[in-house]
């Protein structure tokens, strides 16, 4: 990767991190209606995947943990923040919220409150792309925990049977809530599972910008070119709790993974870059993110008029 | 005007809508039939409703699936969000348990969660109904339950014309619509207009006019109610029979108008005895037209236990025209 | 008498029943917590209800599962057929969509299909309820829907004593029982008898006596109804508040007795606006006690759309004590 | 196998075949309330599995196609026929019927109307056996079509995760209703799927009495001894339609499999057996089966009093 790609990724990753940090602070201050699940640790992987997509022709579905995915796809951060904060100007005027982020215009078909629920929906986007010959593909993110859910397992098979252009991205952060992935998943590997259903499959270290980018591009291109599904398992750390505020009593603090953002920083610093570049990028990303979340926080609560439209429609 | 059965009318309506709009695709188990089997013929669904579609419109638009309802109902839902207008079949409504999340959470809520930024023109077709010894998991009627899920439209045709017409409206609707076809009615024949016109969702139909009591009946029970009304007439009781056709949204105005006229309400419905369609209508009418009621409303529903298999037991479980007649007479005497 | 929260009472009840009967096992996601994680502590469920069970009774009786509700609810059902008395947790009732077949077809019907040759002592615990900004898929209340499935018992405690007592009855029942705990009540504290006595399934409770109208309220709405009754008293209206505690079987006698006295019925319930619990009660009462009613019954339910996320919108969706007060006054004036 | 084992299997297999033939005739005569799904072709495999079980300590769940399984386990044939015919004296007094055969006293925990629905239930029987230390195991039969259902896939995983003594038996008859198994299942083999979930797995030709018996015994013993789950895929022919009366327009008549009962007959005849033995066994089995189905047909319709008990209980 060119230095420029690395620094772009760095800025975006720090923007996501800072955006979620600001949300966490807003949550602590009582400004967020619901619980937020932060993407800390998965930013690099999600940016790598996004860089392989042709948006919004390609459509993505995500899990409950999709703030980072939304930003990686280029969803308007203010509309996103307003949605998460339940404020006016939110993507869905606050009807959806943190677990239901919808921005098809940017390629985000939707995120989901039901573990695995988003995966069959992605098959539909793939079917539309195939039937309408748009040249697009679908991407569905889900977690290691979701990989044990019937909806996901059936979808792996159906995608193969119908030869659908869909890329499954399993973010393996080692945990489903408090339960270790190693406990919850039988068999030796999720890759083996995917392959048994007939999927092309690969694993990446989701903290490695180069490998993640290369593999994401390779698989996305393969899906696009062959029209067949593929499966990417990415190891990513879950740097914080299951949700913001999770005390994580079930987890010891030692042995935590290192931060992929630091790894990327190291890679950039190892090249010949001007003094202060990294710090400048960081503070710019943080300042930008903070400003946006502040603006969202200052916005009024989303009004309830949207409800009336739906009530009226339901009657008619 | 032509004479045809309900399954023929549905088949014709499928042909019509698919010919008119190539965004319409059909998805389900065995709806093409014989997929992967060499040398056989197209099946066209276990009740023949999708017959001839695959040979006419191709396997790209008539898609057989594995027995993976969650994955394919979800796929249809996602396709409806992204430009297609899928008709997806869940063979029996009893099987919706295995894909209920995709129905109650995904299909029902997605448009709302998007604040209406996308439409969700999804039609889910399914069968329902007891009376043919199919047992506890192939005989249920779940229209009340499905109607209780905000965001779903639910329609239950009782005639060939309504079946075809409601299908046409469902594929054109903005939100997800469930079309529930009673197994006992597929062979039911009646006249239809040649072009099988669309029937508006949310519009009921007065099947028979009357002045003494209002019978609200759904699907196969419409015919039982008609037979009951005919018999009641002999005893001087004029029953008005209304087929709401759509369970949700319900044609409240039509029902109220009738009850205001008759002052008496009987709901005959094959779904749940507790918190089902009958309870919904009785509650709605009592709340909205209490002063117009001359007698306690009556619900004619199956027993509040699973559907039994044996013939005698199933007959006891399932109300008949006789049950309606008896209930109506009791109400008139009260 | 002791003071404790609803989650503490449930936790104590779990300890009691597991100590008394080693056929009782607990199954679910994160109910032990930290399975496969080295060095951490027991979690005891996302709301702490199962805390301390694993360390006391061992991982053989407190079983963490993958996120595979169909497999583990079905496993619990099969275990209940073969000698165990499982308590299985579905974290939120909204998630029951993914395992609805195992609930509506397998657990609900198995005992019937066996003609009662085996008992099915299965308890399914779940949470429900809106009001905390959890959005459309973590806020639903599905007790009406579940009650419409023949073969299931459904209980919705409003107090710590009832929560503990209903759990004790559920584990001793012959058939499957769903215990629905409102998220907003876990922290609700009240006095309980020291031995947390069982509360019979199917027995409601008069929360407050009154003569002018009957308010039937469920779970968190019981507290709204109490507040409403208190406020109504200031306007000279004496409301009787009844908490049925069990939705199915419903304490019909208690409800009828009250309505016969007051002549007015208001049902306040957080579940479906259409074909939900409110409709079931209003329909039942109107059918059974029409002559006793002095005014049209009233339903206080959420709006008939999915649960919105934003605070203002969620507040508009969810009825409050104020909504009950207003509805009651209107009814008294009618 | 000893000749005695072969002839025993032969008699039982013919009894099952004749029993179902008589049911089919009763169905044609309008005597059966519902549609029946016949086990033609799977008899040998089911008898092989049954011979490996310790009944009723072991408990079995089956699909919609479970008449043969019931008989293989030794369920009382008259009570079975009465149940299928909805007559008095049926296992459940006719409440269940052909798709809901329940006889735990013989080891049949239940058959099921929902494809795959029976599989999680078997995990429960295995959990009870494990927890109560009965020494029993659970067996769950399902079809190749069911192998694409979330309930089944989740169960494979859960059985491994919890280390449950359950033997999964996938009867691959090449069809799910009218759809070829080869079309509906992605990947190269169902065995591969099972192995990916961490299960010990084997395939057998379900028409081969020797191999089927040997493998069933081996896997059942392995499950019993290790307490771990295993997966047996058995190829069996579906000799008739999906249900009795299925016109099978989707299938050509040529290329049908040969009948495993003929194969077994050939094996017996190749040994040194008395003249007429085989014919005698056949006609005895057929006469017995016919007599039982006749007796059942002559019984009165199951009464509806069982309903009242349930109504009363539901109220109380
Ligand atoms: C069907 C369903 N079951 C349970 C939950 C509760 N839940 C939300 S997130 C989660 C853990 C998911 O783990 P994983 O898929 O690995 O995603 P991660 O949170 O690690 O990103 C659970 C159990 C849910 N939302 N839906
Ligand atoms: C969840 C569900 N979907 C669909 C059906 C309808 N159905 C009954 S049997 C069957 C085919 C099953 O195929 P397989 O599992 O291979 O068993 P086989 O009939 O071949 O024995 C189908 C689709 C059902 N009963 N349940
Ligand atoms: Mg995870
Ligand atoms: Mg098969």
XYZ file of C-alpha atoms in Angstrom, chain A residues 59-290:
232
model
C -25.044 -3.001 -0.408
C -23.955 -3.947 3.087
C -25.821 -5.339 6.068
C -24.363 -5.286 9.547
C -25.019 -6.439 13.075
C -25.807 -4.539 16.266
C -22.196 -3.335 16.159
C -22.245 -1.230 13.005
C -21.225 2.360 13.790
C -17.786 1.706 12.358
C -19.179 -0.044 9.310
C -21.449 2.905 8.595
C -18.573 5.377 8.799
C -16.291 3.122 6.763
C -18.871 3.227 3.971
C -18.993 6.985 4.037
C -22.384 7.418 5.703
C -22.860 11.070 6.652
C -21.435 11.226 10.182
C -23.784 13.935 11.396
C -26.889 12.060 10.263
C -25.395 8.950 11.818
C -24.670 10.646 15.125
C -28.132 12.179 15.172
C -29.669 8.754 14.591
C -27.657 7.188 17.399
C -28.552 10.074 19.690
C -32.193 10.007 18.602
C -31.971 13.568 17.370
C -33.569 15.489 14.520
C -31.641 14.991 11.325
C -30.928 11.347 12.069
C -30.812 8.888 9.188
C -34.315 7.663 10.056
C -35.281 10.630 12.211
C -34.481 8.541 15.237
C -36.973 5.762 14.536
C -34.192 3.188 14.237
C -31.316 4.135 16.478
C -27.935 2.608 17.160
C -28.871 -0.942 16.145
C -30.875 0.020 13.066
C -28.654 2.191 10.921
C -29.994 2.480 7.396
C -28.334 4.424 4.596
C -28.771 2.570 1.303
C -27.702 5.719 -0.528
C -24.228 5.088 0.900
C -24.436 1.324 0.579
C -25.619 0.521 4.090
C -28.811 -1.442 3.591
C -29.209 -1.867 7.308
C -27.843 -2.963 10.635
C -29.765 -5.217 12.962
C -30.857 -5.899 16.511
C -31.219 -9.632 16.040
C -27.990 -11.600 15.993
C -27.731 -12.984 12.467
C -30.937 -11.318 11.275
C -29.090 -9.156 8.770
C -27.493 -12.039 6.905
C -30.491 -13.368 4.929
C -31.311 -9.777 3.982
C -27.942 -9.463 2.277
C -28.797 -12.445 0.113
C -31.731 -10.399 -1.102
C -29.500 -7.509 -2.078
C -27.307 -9.997 -3.912
C -30.328 -11.493 -5.646
C -31.442 -8.041 -6.765
C -27.976 -7.245 -8.075
C -27.902 -10.517 -9.947
C -31.438 -10.310 -11.332
C -31.263 -6.637 -12.249
C -27.692 -7.061 -13.498
C -26.386 -4.044 -11.646
C -22.886 -5.399 -11.340
C -23.123 -4.871 -7.588
C -22.433 -7.311 -4.812
C -23.742 -7.650 -1.284
C -21.683 -7.798 1.877
C -22.915 -9.120 5.190
C -21.039 -8.567 8.405
C -21.685 -10.719 11.437
C -19.843 -11.852 14.532
C -18.325 -15.130 15.657
C -21.315 -15.572 17.944
C -23.720 -15.134 15.053
C -21.926 -17.894 13.188
C -23.833 -20.356 15.412
C -27.225 -18.939 14.503
C -29.467 -20.848 12.092
C -30.127 -17.748 9.988
C -26.437 -17.451 9.195
C -25.834 -21.130 8.548
C -28.839 -21.441 6.262
C -27.696 -18.343 4.395
C -24.260 -19.742 3.706
C -25.898 -22.703 2.040
C -28.537 -20.743 0.170
C -25.962 -18.349 -1.257
C -24.065 -21.288 -2.691
C -27.182 -23.030 -4.001
C -28.445 -19.925 -5.788
C -24.958 -18.689 -6.684
C -25.405 -15.240 -5.243
C -22.782 -12.499 -5.319
C -22.420 -12.007 -1.598
C -19.360 -11.621 0.573
C -19.833 -12.852 4.126
C -17.549 -11.089 6.572
C -17.326 -12.779 9.939
C -15.666 -10.503 12.468
C -14.249 -12.890 14.993
C -13.512 -10.853 18.095
C -13.343 -13.906 20.280
C -16.579 -13.125 22.123
C -20.309 -13.316 21.854
C -21.216 -11.031 24.731
C -19.422 -12.741 27.669
C -19.008 -16.120 26.001
C -15.809 -17.129 24.267
C -16.060 -17.933 20.612
C -13.858 -20.937 21.281
C -16.504 -22.251 23.689
C -19.519 -21.528 21.512
C -18.327 -22.813 18.165
C -17.802 -26.518 17.661
C -15.329 -27.756 15.116
C -11.908 -26.492 14.434
C -12.622 -23.346 12.477
C -15.359 -21.165 11.065
C -13.514 -21.271 7.765
C -13.935 -25.016 7.645
C -17.646 -24.540 8.194
C -17.923 -22.102 5.321
C -15.914 -24.353 3.048
C -18.113 -27.313 3.893
C -21.065 -25.323 2.551
C -19.098 -24.803 -0.647
C -17.891 -21.269 -0.130
C -14.566 -19.840 -1.146
C -13.114 -18.768 2.172
C -10.140 -16.998 3.638
C -8.965 -15.798 7.011
C -7.223 -12.536 7.722
C -5.689 -10.824 10.665
C -8.035 -7.866 10.764
C -5.454 -5.727 12.486
C -3.067 -5.928 9.564
C -3.944 -3.137 7.125
C -2.025 -4.651 4.252
C -3.286 -8.197 4.530
C -6.840 -7.115 5.301
C -6.946 -4.803 2.310
C -5.417 -7.292 -0.039
C -7.674 -10.143 0.980
C -10.825 -8.035 1.056
C -10.089 -6.804 -2.448
C -9.329 -10.278 -3.663
C -12.528 -11.780 -2.295
C -14.749 -8.871 -3.326
C -13.340 -9.080 -6.844
C -13.880 -12.801 -6.875
C -17.511 -12.396 -5.827
C -18.033 -9.678 -8.410
C -16.319 -11.563 -11.211
C -17.691 -15.028 -10.608
C -21.045 -14.046 -9.158
C -20.454 -16.613 -6.434
C -20.376 -16.123 -2.688
C -17.252 -15.992 -0.547
C -16.502 -15.969 3.149
C -13.964 -13.831 4.945
C -13.165 -14.511 8.556
C -11.315 -11.636 10.149
C -9.758 -11.770 13.573
C -10.265 -8.451 15.312
C -9.901 -7.519 18.965
C -12.843 -6.283 20.995
C -11.004 -3.514 22.785
C -13.851 -2.589 25.097
C -16.913 -4.221 26.600
C -19.702 -5.908 24.719
C -21.568 -2.615 25.047
C -20.315 0.646 26.423
C -20.661 0.325 30.166
C -20.157 -3.451 30.271
C -18.037 -4.052 33.373
C -16.578 -7.192 31.781
C -16.291 -9.025 35.086
C -15.976 -12.195 33.038
C -12.729 -11.053 31.473
C -9.309 -10.433 32.910
C -7.625 -7.202 31.968
C -4.277 -8.735 31.185
C -3.752 -10.418 27.905
C -5.803 -7.833 26.020
C -4.925 -7.381 22.400
C -2.938 -4.453 21.241
C -4.691 -1.733 19.354
C -4.655 -2.089 15.549
C -4.560 1.673 15.294
C -1.194 1.644 17.031
C 0.000 -0.969 14.600
C -0.995 1.197 11.670
C 0.664 4.151 13.348
C 3.848 2.167 13.650
C 3.726 1.262 9.978
C 3.322 4.882 9.007
C 6.076 6.029 11.322
C 8.401 3.407 9.904
C 8.150 5.164 6.567
C 9.762 8.465 5.856
C 7.074 10.850 7.093
C 7.255 14.444 8.256
C 7.557 15.062 11.968
C 4.166 15.568 13.620
C 2.124 14.167 10.713
C 0.627 11.394 12.747
C -0.224 13.605 15.681
C -1.764 16.165 13.357
C -3.938 13.577 11.682
C -5.048 12.213 15.002
C -5.977 15.514 16.473
C -7.764 16.570 13.316
C -9.789 13.340 13.273
C -10.602 13.717 16.923
C -11.569 17.337 16.596
C -13.777 16.620 13.598
C -15.508 13.729 15.294
C -16.044 15.658 18.479
